[in-house]
């Protein structure tokens, strides 16, 4: 027998088996997690997806003019500037609420009262003030980066 000859079968020790065991464990974990999401929890996730698929946003339909039988105007539509706000953003930022109160001429208490009366979802833009001054609307529209969560829109209004 030669001294150079090495044994044909090298026994594995624990250090050599750690990495394959850990990798196999991760694969088993990911496989079980994917199985759970797609098979075991599929119904609740599908129901949750159905609920969050649509968000209802109510908008007024534009209206036409109302004329009498002689063709004279009885009621028409005029553009109305409204201040739209995302209530959740406005309630968090005291400095923003103070700037809005200063621009619109409201006190901070009046603005907070208007925010409390809003019943729509807190993350959707909602009408905060109707028929605002053109100067206030222009200032907010020109500096939207300073007024996060605020925007100015034109909505139709009967006269």
mmCIF file of C-alpha atoms in Angstrom:
data_model
loop_
_atom_site.group_PDB
_atom_site.id
_atom_site.type_symbol
_atom_site.label_atom_id
_atom_site.label_comp_id
_atom_site.label_asym_id
_atom_site.label_seq_id
_atom_site.Cartn_x
_atom_site.Cartn_y
_atom_site.Cartn_z
ATOM 1 C CA UNK A 1 0.000 0.000 0.000
ATOM 2 C CA UNK A 2 1.251 3.418 -0.973
ATOM 3 C CA UNK A 3 1.521 6.365 1.360
ATOM 4 C CA UNK A 4 0.279 8.786 -1.324
ATOM 5 C CA UNK A 5 -3.015 7.050 -1.802
ATOM 6 C CA UNK A 6 -5.944 8.900 -0.202
ATOM 7 C CA UNK A 7 -9.091 7.216 1.032
ATOM 8 C CA UNK A 8 -11.932 7.085 -1.534
ATOM 9 C CA UNK A 9 -14.716 8.098 0.830
ATOM 10 C CA UNK A 10 -14.277 11.304 2.808
ATOM 11 C CA UNK A 11 -16.763 11.553 5.671
ATOM 12 C CA UNK A 12 -18.625 14.849 5.939
ATOM 13 C CA UNK A 13 -18.308 16.783 9.114
ATOM 14 C CA UNK A 14 -20.896 19.164 10.555
ATOM 15 C CA UNK A 15 -19.196 22.313 9.224
ATOM 16 C CA UNK A 16 -19.569 21.155 5.632
ATOM 17 C CA UNK A 17 -23.270 20.379 6.096
ATOM 18 C CA UNK A 18 -24.323 23.699 7.679
ATOM 19 C CA UNK A 19 -24.588 25.759 4.458
ATOM 20 C CA UNK A 20 -26.627 23.206 2.459
ATOM 21 C CA UNK A 21 -28.941 22.666 5.439
ATOM 22 C CA UNK A 22 -29.506 26.423 5.856
ATOM 23 C CA UNK A 23 -30.155 26.902 2.116
ATOM 24 C CA UNK A 24 -32.554 23.954 2.048
ATOM 25 C CA UNK A 25 -34.305 25.380 5.121
ATOM 26 C CA UNK A 26 -34.820 28.727 3.371
ATOM 27 C CA UNK A 27 -36.262 27.003 0.310
ATOM 28 C CA UNK A 28 -38.638 24.990 2.478
ATOM 29 C CA UNK A 29 -39.682 28.157 4.341
ATOM 30 C CA UNK A 30 -40.353 30.091 1.107
ATOM 31 C CA UNK A 31 -42.213 27.161 -0.411
ATOM 32 C CA UNK A 32 -44.446 26.850 2.666
ATOM 33 C CA UNK A 33 -45.054 30.607 2.734
ATOM 34 C CA UNK A 34 -46.037 30.665 -0.947
ATOM 35 C CA UNK A 35 -48.296 27.664 -0.412
ATOM 36 C CA UNK A 36 -49.945 29.428 2.529
ATOM 37 C CA UNK A 37 -50.549 32.634 0.533
ATOM 38 C CA UNK A 38 -51.881 30.907 -2.573
ATOM 39 C CA UNK A 39 -53.807 28.001 -1.075
ATOM 40 C CA UNK A 40 -54.555 28.369 2.614
ATOM 41 C CA UNK A 41 -55.150 32.137 2.768
ATOM 42 C CA UNK A 42 -56.391 32.656 -0.809
ATOM 43 C CA UNK A 43 -60.030 33.398 0.046
ATOM 44 C CA UNK A 44 -59.329 36.185 2.521
ATOM 45 C CA UNK A 45 -56.722 37.754 0.237
ATOM 46 C CA UNK A 46 -59.121 37.610 -2.706
ATOM 47 C CA UNK A 47 -61.862 39.264 -0.627
ATOM 48 C CA UNK A 48 -59.430 41.952 0.490
ATOM 49 C CA UNK A 49 -58.427 42.578 -3.129
ATOM 50 C CA UNK A 50 -62.075 42.875 -4.185
ATOM 51 C CA UNK A 51 -62.732 45.437 -1.439
ATOM 52 C CA UNK A 52 -59.735 47.594 -2.305
ATOM 53 C CA UNK A 53 -60.140 47.353 -6.087
ATOM 54 C CA UNK A 54 -62.478 50.305 -6.460
ATOM 55 C CA UNK A 55 -62.625 53.659 -4.756
ATOM 56 C CA UNK A 56 -65.756 55.706 -5.228
ATOM 57 C CA UNK A 57 -65.180 59.383 -5.871
ATOM 58 C CA UNK A 58 -68.351 61.409 -6.149
ATOM 59 C CA UNK A 59 -68.372 64.271 -8.657
ATOM 60 C CA UNK A 60 -71.109 66.642 -9.674
ATOM 61 C CA UNK A 61 -72.387 66.358 -13.203
ATOM 62 C CA UNK A 62 -72.222 69.560 -15.241
ATOM 63 C CA UNK A 63 -75.621 71.165 -15.625
ATOM 64 C CA UNK A 64 -77.077 73.153 -18.459
ATOM 65 C CA UNK A 65 -79.031 76.375 -18.529
ATOM 66 C CA UNK A 66 -82.731 76.500 -17.690
ATOM 67 C CA UNK A 67 -84.756 78.632 -20.094
ATOM 68 C CA UNK A 68 -88.401 79.639 -20.028
ATOM 69 C CA UNK A 69 -90.655 79.144 -23.041
ATOM 70 C CA UNK A 70 -89.614 82.520 -24.451
ATOM 71 C CA UNK A 71 -85.948 81.580 -24.326
ATOM 72 C CA UNK A 72 -85.017 83.817 -21.408
ATOM 73 C CA UNK A 73 -82.522 82.494 -18.918
ATOM 74 C CA UNK A 74 -84.061 81.398 -15.610
ATOM 75 C CA UNK A 75 -81.056 79.628 -14.117
ATOM 76 C CA UNK A 76 -77.564 79.045 -15.370
ATOM 77 C CA UNK A 77 -74.260 77.666 -14.288
ATOM 78 C CA UNK A 78 -71.245 79.639 -13.206
ATOM 79 C CA UNK A 79 -67.808 78.347 -12.303
ATOM 80 C CA UNK A 80 -67.152 78.156 -8.580
ATOM 81 C CA UNK A 81 -63.635 78.002 -7.133
ATOM 82 C CA UNK A 82 -63.367 75.441 -4.349
ATOM 83 C CA UNK A 83 -60.482 74.518 -2.093
ATOM 84 C CA UNK A 84 -59.921 70.758 -2.077
ATOM 85 C CA UNK A 85 -58.006 69.244 0.832
ATOM 86 C CA UNK A 86 -56.791 65.823 1.891
ATOM 87 C CA UNK A 87 -57.978 65.835 5.524
ATOM 88 C CA UNK A 88 -55.356 63.397 6.823
ATOM 89 C CA UNK A 89 -52.491 65.589 5.581
ATOM 90 C CA UNK A 90 -54.062 68.821 6.776
ATOM 91 C CA UNK A 91 -54.796 67.496 10.279
ATOM 92 C CA UNK A 92 -51.172 66.392 10.779
ATOM 93 C CA UNK A 93 -49.506 69.682 9.811
ATOM 94 C CA UNK A 94 -50.189 72.620 12.154
ATOM 95 C CA UNK A 95 -48.100 75.062 10.115
ATOM 96 C CA UNK A 96 -50.023 74.178 6.945
ATOM 97 C CA UNK A 97 -53.354 74.697 8.716
ATOM 98 C CA UNK A 98 -52.161 78.104 9.920
ATOM 99 C CA UNK A 99 -51.097 79.116 6.375
ATOM 100 C CA UNK A 100 -54.470 78.002 4.978
ATOM 101 C CA UNK A 101 -56.287 79.951 7.694
ATOM 102 C CA UNK A 102 -54.237 83.064 6.912
ATOM 103 C CA UNK A 103 -54.857 82.851 3.158
ATOM 104 C CA UNK A 104 -58.578 82.135 3.390
ATOM 105 C CA UNK A 105 -59.288 84.631 6.163
ATOM 106 C CA UNK A 106 -60.613 82.000 8.564
ATOM 107 C CA UNK A 107 -59.541 81.544 12.148
ATOM 108 C CA UNK A 108 -57.779 78.340 13.092
ATOM 109 C CA UNK A 109 -60.809 77.256 15.144
ATOM 110 C CA UNK A 110 -63.146 77.732 12.166
ATOM 111 C CA UNK A 111 -60.807 75.738 9.932
ATOM 112 C CA UNK A 112 -60.564 72.933 12.503
ATOM 113 C CA UNK A 113 -64.368 72.883 12.801
ATOM 114 C CA UNK A 114 -64.668 72.517 9.006
ATOM 115 C CA UNK A 115 -62.140 69.669 9.085
ATOM 116 C CA UNK A 116 -64.107 67.869 11.806
ATOM 117 C CA UNK A 117 -67.308 68.058 9.729
ATOM 118 C CA UNK A 118 -65.733 66.182 6.811
ATOM 119 C CA UNK A 119 -67.147 62.653 6.618
ATOM 120 C CA UNK A 120 -65.435 61.359 3.472
ATOM 121 C CA UNK A 121 -62.404 59.020 3.645
ATOM 122 C CA UNK A 122 -59.427 60.893 5.141
ATOM 123 C CA UNK A 123 -57.044 60.136 2.263
ATOM 124 C CA UNK A 124 -59.285 61.413 -0.555
ATOM 125 C CA UNK A 125 -59.411 65.061 -1.644
ATOM 126 C CA UNK A 126 -62.562 66.671 -0.277
ATOM 127 C CA UNK A 127 -64.146 70.097 -0.701
ATOM 128 C CA UNK A 128 -63.009 72.175 2.267
ATOM 129 C CA UNK A 129 -64.178 75.651 1.227
ATOM 130 C CA UNK A 130 -66.544 76.758 -1.517
ATOM 131 C CA UNK A 131 -66.502 80.006 -3.474
ATOM 132 C CA UNK A 132 -63.029 81.071 -2.371
ATOM 133 C CA UNK A 133 -61.415 84.345 -3.360
ATOM 134 C CA UNK A 134 -59.528 84.356 -6.681
ATOM 135 C CA UNK A 135 -56.400 85.723 -4.957
ATOM 136 C CA UNK A 136 -56.371 82.892 -2.416
ATOM 137 C CA UNK A 137 -57.033 80.335 -5.155
ATOM 138 C CA UNK A 138 -54.202 81.715 -7.283
ATOM 139 C CA UNK A 139 -51.770 81.751 -4.375
ATOM 140 C CA UNK A 140 -52.515 78.130 -3.489
ATOM 141 C CA UNK A 141 -52.484 76.962 -7.130
ATOM 142 C CA UNK A 142 -49.150 78.667 -7.850
ATOM 143 C CA UNK A 143 -47.471 77.260 -4.727
ATOM 144 C CA UNK A 144 -48.851 73.726 -4.534
ATOM 145 C CA UNK A 145 -45.470 72.437 -3.359
ATOM 146 C CA UNK A 146 -45.883 74.549 -0.198
ATOM 147 C CA UNK A 147 -49.468 73.419 0.332
ATOM 148 C CA UNK A 148 -49.178 69.628 0.361
ATOM 149 C CA UNK A 149 -52.627 68.065 0.243
ATOM 150 C CA UNK A 150 -54.387 71.191 -1.069
ATOM 151 C CA UNK A 151 -55.608 71.986 -4.551
ATOM 152 C CA UNK A 152 -57.987 74.393 -6.228
ATOM 153 C CA UNK A 153 -60.704 73.133 -8.565
ATOM 154 C CA UNK A 154 -63.534 74.698 -10.498
ATOM 155 C CA UNK A 155 -66.960 73.171 -9.921
ATOM 156 C CA UNK A 156 -70.225 74.211 -11.565
ATOM 157 C CA UNK A 157 -72.737 76.128 -9.421
ATOM 158 C CA UNK A 158 -76.296 77.248 -10.161
ATOM 159 C CA UNK A 159 -77.179 80.931 -10.102
#
